[in-house]
Short mmCIF file of C-alpha atoms and ligand atoms in Angstrom, two decimals:
data_model
loop_
_atom_site.label_atom_id
_atom_site.label_comp_id
_atom_site.label_asym_id
_atom_site.label_seq_id
_atom_site.Cartn_x
_atom_site.Cartn_y
_atom_site.Cartn_z
CA MET A 1 -78.37 0.93 19.08
CA SER A 2 -77.70 2.75 15.80
CA GLU A 3 -77.22 0.78 12.61
CA ALA A 4 -73.64 2.13 12.30
CA THR A 5 -72.72 0.79 15.73
CA PHE A 6 -74.49 -2.44 14.89
CA MET A 7 -72.46 -2.95 11.69
CA ARG A 8 -69.18 -1.98 13.38
CA GLU A 9 -69.80 -4.63 16.02
CA ASP A 10 -70.00 -7.31 13.35
CA MET A 11 -66.38 -6.56 12.37
CA GLU A 12 -63.45 -8.44 13.78
CA ARG A 13 -61.28 -5.51 12.78
CA ILE A 14 -60.98 -2.74 10.23
CA LEU A 15 -58.60 -3.75 7.46
CA LEU A 16 -58.59 -0.57 5.36
CA SER A 17 -59.79 2.74 6.72
CA GLU A 18 -61.54 5.41 4.67
CA GLU A 19 -58.24 7.34 4.58
CA GLU A 20 -56.27 4.32 3.34
CA LEU A 21 -58.88 3.64 0.65
CA LYS A 22 -58.59 7.23 -0.54
CA GLU A 23 -54.82 6.87 -0.88
CA ILE A 24 -55.19 3.60 -2.79
CA VAL A 25 -57.72 5.10 -5.21
CA ALA A 26 -55.56 8.19 -5.82
CA ARG A 27 -52.50 6.03 -6.49
CA ILE A 28 -54.24 3.67 -8.92
CA GLY A 29 -56.12 6.50 -10.64
CA LYS A 30 -52.85 8.28 -11.33
CA GLN A 31 -51.18 5.09 -12.54
CA ILE A 32 -54.04 4.31 -14.95
CA SER A 33 -54.10 7.89 -16.25
CA ASP A 34 -50.36 7.79 -16.91
CA ASP A 35 -50.49 4.36 -18.54
CA TYR A 36 -53.30 5.21 -20.96
CA ARG A 37 -52.57 8.89 -21.56
CA ASP A 38 -50.91 8.35 -24.94
CA SER A 39 -53.35 5.75 -26.21
CA THR A 40 -55.54 6.81 -29.11
CA ASN A 41 -58.11 4.13 -28.31
CA LYS A 42 -61.30 4.61 -26.39
CA LEU A 43 -60.78 3.66 -22.72
CA ILE A 44 -63.77 1.82 -21.26
CA LEU A 45 -63.94 1.01 -17.55
CA VAL A 46 -66.08 -2.07 -17.04
CA SER A 47 -67.43 -2.32 -13.52
CA VAL A 48 -68.48 -5.72 -12.30
CA LEU A 49 -71.72 -5.30 -10.34
CA LYS A 50 -72.47 -4.89 -7.57
CA GLY A 51 -69.34 -5.12 -5.45
CA SER A 52 -67.19 -2.74 -7.48
CA VAL A 53 -69.58 0.23 -7.73
CA VAL A 54 -68.15 2.15 -4.79
CA PHE A 55 -64.57 1.64 -5.98
CA MET A 56 -65.61 2.47 -9.56
CA GLY A 57 -67.31 5.70 -8.48
CA ASP A 58 -64.19 6.89 -6.70
CA LEU A 59 -61.68 5.51 -9.22
CA MET A 60 -63.26 7.12 -12.29
CA ARG A 61 -62.93 10.50 -10.59
CA ALA A 62 -59.28 9.83 -9.84
CA ILE A 63 -58.64 9.26 -13.57
CA ASP A 64 -57.85 12.50 -15.39
CA ILE A 65 -58.00 11.31 -19.01
CA PRO A 66 -61.20 10.77 -21.05
CA CYS A 67 -62.88 7.45 -20.34
CA TYR A 68 -66.21 5.74 -20.69
CA ILE A 69 -67.96 3.46 -18.24
CA ASP A 70 -70.10 0.37 -18.58
CA PHE A 71 -71.41 -2.31 -16.26
CA MET A 72 -71.68 -6.07 -16.25
CA SER A 73 -73.28 -8.35 -13.77
CA VAL A 74 -72.23 -11.94 -13.32
CA SER A 75 -73.12 -14.30 -10.55
CA SER A 76 -70.57 -16.64 -9.06
CA TYR A 77 -71.61 -16.48 -5.43
CA GLY A 78 -74.92 -17.22 -3.77
CA SER A 79 -75.38 -15.89 -0.29
CA GLY A 80 -72.48 -17.92 1.09
CA THR A 81 -68.82 -17.06 1.42
CA THR A 82 -67.22 -19.59 -0.92
CA SER A 83 -67.16 -19.72 -4.72
CA SER A 84 -69.60 -22.04 -6.43
CA GLY A 85 -67.46 -22.13 -9.56
CA VAL A 86 -70.53 -21.37 -11.63
CA VAL A 87 -70.40 -18.06 -13.49
CA LYS A 88 -73.51 -16.74 -15.18
CA ILE A 89 -74.01 -13.44 -17.07
CA VAL A 90 -76.87 -11.61 -15.45
CA LYS A 91 -76.34 -8.32 -17.32
CA ASP A 92 -74.14 -7.78 -20.36
CA LEU A 93 -72.43 -4.52 -21.42
CA ASP A 94 -74.62 -1.79 -22.95
CA THR A 95 -71.81 -1.02 -25.42
CA ASN A 96 -72.34 -3.26 -28.46
CA VAL A 97 -68.96 -2.75 -30.05
CA ILE A 98 -65.82 -2.84 -27.95
CA GLU A 99 -63.57 -3.79 -30.85
CA GLY A 100 -60.48 -1.56 -30.86
CA ALA A 101 -61.10 -0.15 -27.38
CA ASP A 102 -58.88 -0.37 -24.32
CA LEU A 103 -60.90 -2.28 -21.75
CA LEU A 104 -60.20 -2.05 -18.06
CA ILE A 105 -62.22 -4.44 -15.91
CA VAL A 106 -62.80 -2.96 -12.46
CA GLU A 107 -63.43 -5.50 -9.70
CA ASP A 108 -63.85 -5.36 -5.95
CA ILE A 109 -61.88 -8.48 -5.09
CA LEU A 110 -59.89 -11.18 -6.81
CA ASP A 111 -60.46 -14.40 -4.89
CA SER A 112 -60.44 -17.78 -6.66
CA GLY A 113 -60.12 -15.87 -9.93
CA ARG A 114 -62.91 -17.82 -11.59
CA THR A 115 -65.17 -14.84 -12.20
CA LEU A 116 -62.51 -12.61 -13.75
CA SER A 117 -60.89 -15.33 -15.78
CA TYR A 118 -64.27 -16.13 -17.32
CA LEU A 119 -65.05 -12.45 -17.94
CA LYS A 120 -61.67 -11.78 -19.47
CA LYS A 121 -62.09 -14.65 -21.91
CA LEU A 122 -65.60 -13.59 -22.82
CA LEU A 123 -64.65 -9.96 -23.45
CA SER A 124 -61.42 -10.83 -25.28
CA ALA A 125 -63.51 -12.66 -27.89
CA ARG A 126 -65.05 -9.30 -28.80
CA LYS A 127 -61.63 -8.09 -29.93
CA PRO A 128 -60.78 -5.08 -27.78
CA LYS A 129 -57.36 -3.56 -28.51
CA SER A 130 -56.28 -4.33 -24.96
CA ILE A 131 -57.80 -5.77 -21.84
CA LYS A 132 -56.55 -5.27 -18.30
CA ILE A 133 -57.80 -5.97 -14.81
CA CYS A 134 -57.94 -3.55 -11.91
CA THR A 135 -58.96 -4.95 -8.55
CA LEU A 136 -59.28 -3.12 -5.26
CA LEU A 137 -58.39 -6.21 -3.23
CA ASP A 138 -56.41 -9.34 -4.01
CA LYS A 139 -56.41 -12.58 -2.02
CA PRO A 140 -53.61 -14.50 -3.81
CA GLU A 141 -53.74 -17.40 -1.33
CA ARG A 142 -57.20 -18.31 -2.55
CA ARG A 143 -56.42 -18.49 -6.27
CA VAL A 144 -57.55 -21.64 -8.12
CA VAL A 145 -57.06 -20.35 -11.67
CA ASP A 146 -53.88 -18.71 -12.93
CA LEU A 147 -54.76 -15.03 -13.11
CA LYS A 148 -52.97 -11.82 -12.17
CA ALA A 149 -54.46 -8.34 -11.96
CA ASP A 150 -52.67 -5.45 -13.66
CA TYR A 151 -53.62 -2.98 -10.93
CA VAL A 152 -54.06 -4.07 -7.31
CA GLY A 153 -55.21 -1.76 -4.53
CA ALA A 154 -54.19 -3.98 -1.63
CA THR A 155 -53.12 -7.58 -1.18
CA ILE A 156 -55.01 -9.01 1.78
CA PRO A 157 -54.96 -12.21 3.85
CA ASP A 158 -57.46 -15.01 3.41
CA ALA A 159 -60.36 -13.60 5.42
CA PHE A 160 -63.90 -12.68 4.48
CA VAL A 161 -64.13 -8.91 4.13
CA VAL A 162 -67.04 -6.51 3.68
CA GLY A 163 -67.64 -2.81 3.13
CA TYR A 164 -66.80 -0.23 0.44
CA GLY A 165 -69.08 -2.17 -1.94
CA LEU A 166 -68.34 -5.68 -0.71
CA ASP A 167 -71.16 -7.57 0.90
CA TYR A 168 -72.13 -10.54 2.96
CA ASP A 169 -75.63 -11.57 1.94
CA GLU A 170 -76.13 -8.09 0.35
CA LYS A 171 -75.31 -6.37 3.64
CA TYR A 172 -72.47 -3.99 4.64
CA ARG A 173 -71.90 -2.59 1.12
CA ASN A 174 -72.40 0.97 2.40
CA LEU A 175 -69.58 0.91 4.95
CA SER A 176 -66.91 3.49 4.11
CA TYR A 177 -64.14 1.14 5.26
CA VAL A 178 -63.20 -2.49 4.53
CA GLY A 179 -63.52 -4.72 7.55
CA ILE A 180 -62.98 -8.37 8.36
CA LEU A 181 -66.33 -9.87 9.24
CA LYS A 182 -66.54 -11.85 12.48
CA PRO A 183 -66.86 -15.50 11.46
CA SER A 184 -69.69 -15.85 13.99
CA VAL A 185 -71.78 -13.55 11.77
CA TYR A 186 -71.75 -16.07 8.94
CA GLY A 187 -71.97 -19.11 11.11
CA GLY A 188 -68.28 -19.89 11.26
CA GLU A 189 -66.15 -20.23 14.37
CA ALA A 190 -66.27 -17.25 16.69
P1 IMP B 201 -63.81 -15.34 -7.49
O1 IMP B 201 -64.47 -15.77 -8.74
O2 IMP B 201 -63.69 -16.46 -6.51
O3 IMP B 201 -62.50 -14.62 -7.70
O4 IMP B 201 -64.84 -14.39 -6.76
C1 IMP B 201 -64.85 -13.06 -6.87
C2 IMP B 201 -66.13 -12.52 -6.28
O5 IMP B 201 -66.47 -13.20 -5.06
C3 IMP B 201 -65.97 -11.08 -5.89
O6 IMP B 201 -66.32 -10.23 -6.94
C4 IMP B 201 -66.90 -10.95 -4.70
O7 IMP B 201 -68.20 -10.63 -5.14
C5 IMP B 201 -66.92 -12.31 -4.07
N1 IMP B 201 -65.99 -12.38 -2.92
C6 IMP B 201 -64.82 -13.07 -2.83
N2 IMP B 201 -64.22 -12.88 -1.65
C7 IMP B 201 -65.03 -12.04 -0.96
C8 IMP B 201 -64.94 -11.44 0.36
O8 IMP B 201 -64.00 -11.63 1.15
N3 IMP B 201 -65.97 -10.62 0.70
C9 IMP B 201 -67.02 -10.35 -0.12
N4 IMP B 201 -67.13 -10.88 -1.36
C10 IMP B 201 -66.16 -11.72 -1.76
MG1 MG B 202 -68.18 -9.02 -7.04
#
């Protein structure tokens, strides 16, 4: 059996197809370009590793105004599917000075909100001119801290999803669609 078939069989269903993801990225890219077009500040897209790299790669090409990119890595999840509530910086930005810049945090998914709320606070202390959040997916039902994203690709139900950068135990990131993982794969109910 090929690996592609193997991964597809671990999905309960496909939530967002490659086509739908393309439409989402085009829409958000245009919106961001329009919103920041008249700003005289440096626009920095901050991708949160590793889950947002696929979205980031597509999104930055859908933005038609000058922008810079940087990466941060924080850990809030182990290999499980629920938030530990512990957020640790694994890799900080390469850019030393973000003072006066327009920061746009690019995330794969907004779940409990703990990770992004921590990141937003941390980066705000470095005095950017503005700071906004762009997330591909939003699971509002799961929120434990009060946080809203400024740009949302799709609002999704409370299910564990993988693909297009999102993983379960570092697997499935390379899928070109977003799928709901069968609970039996992570030891839940079938
Ligand atoms: P939060 O701090 O609970 O909002 O967690 C956000 C992070 O948890 C995301 O950046 C993902 O890495 C991970 N995460 C949350 N839900 C899912 C999911 O359904 N699939 C894969 N990763 C998820
Ligand atoms: Mg992530």
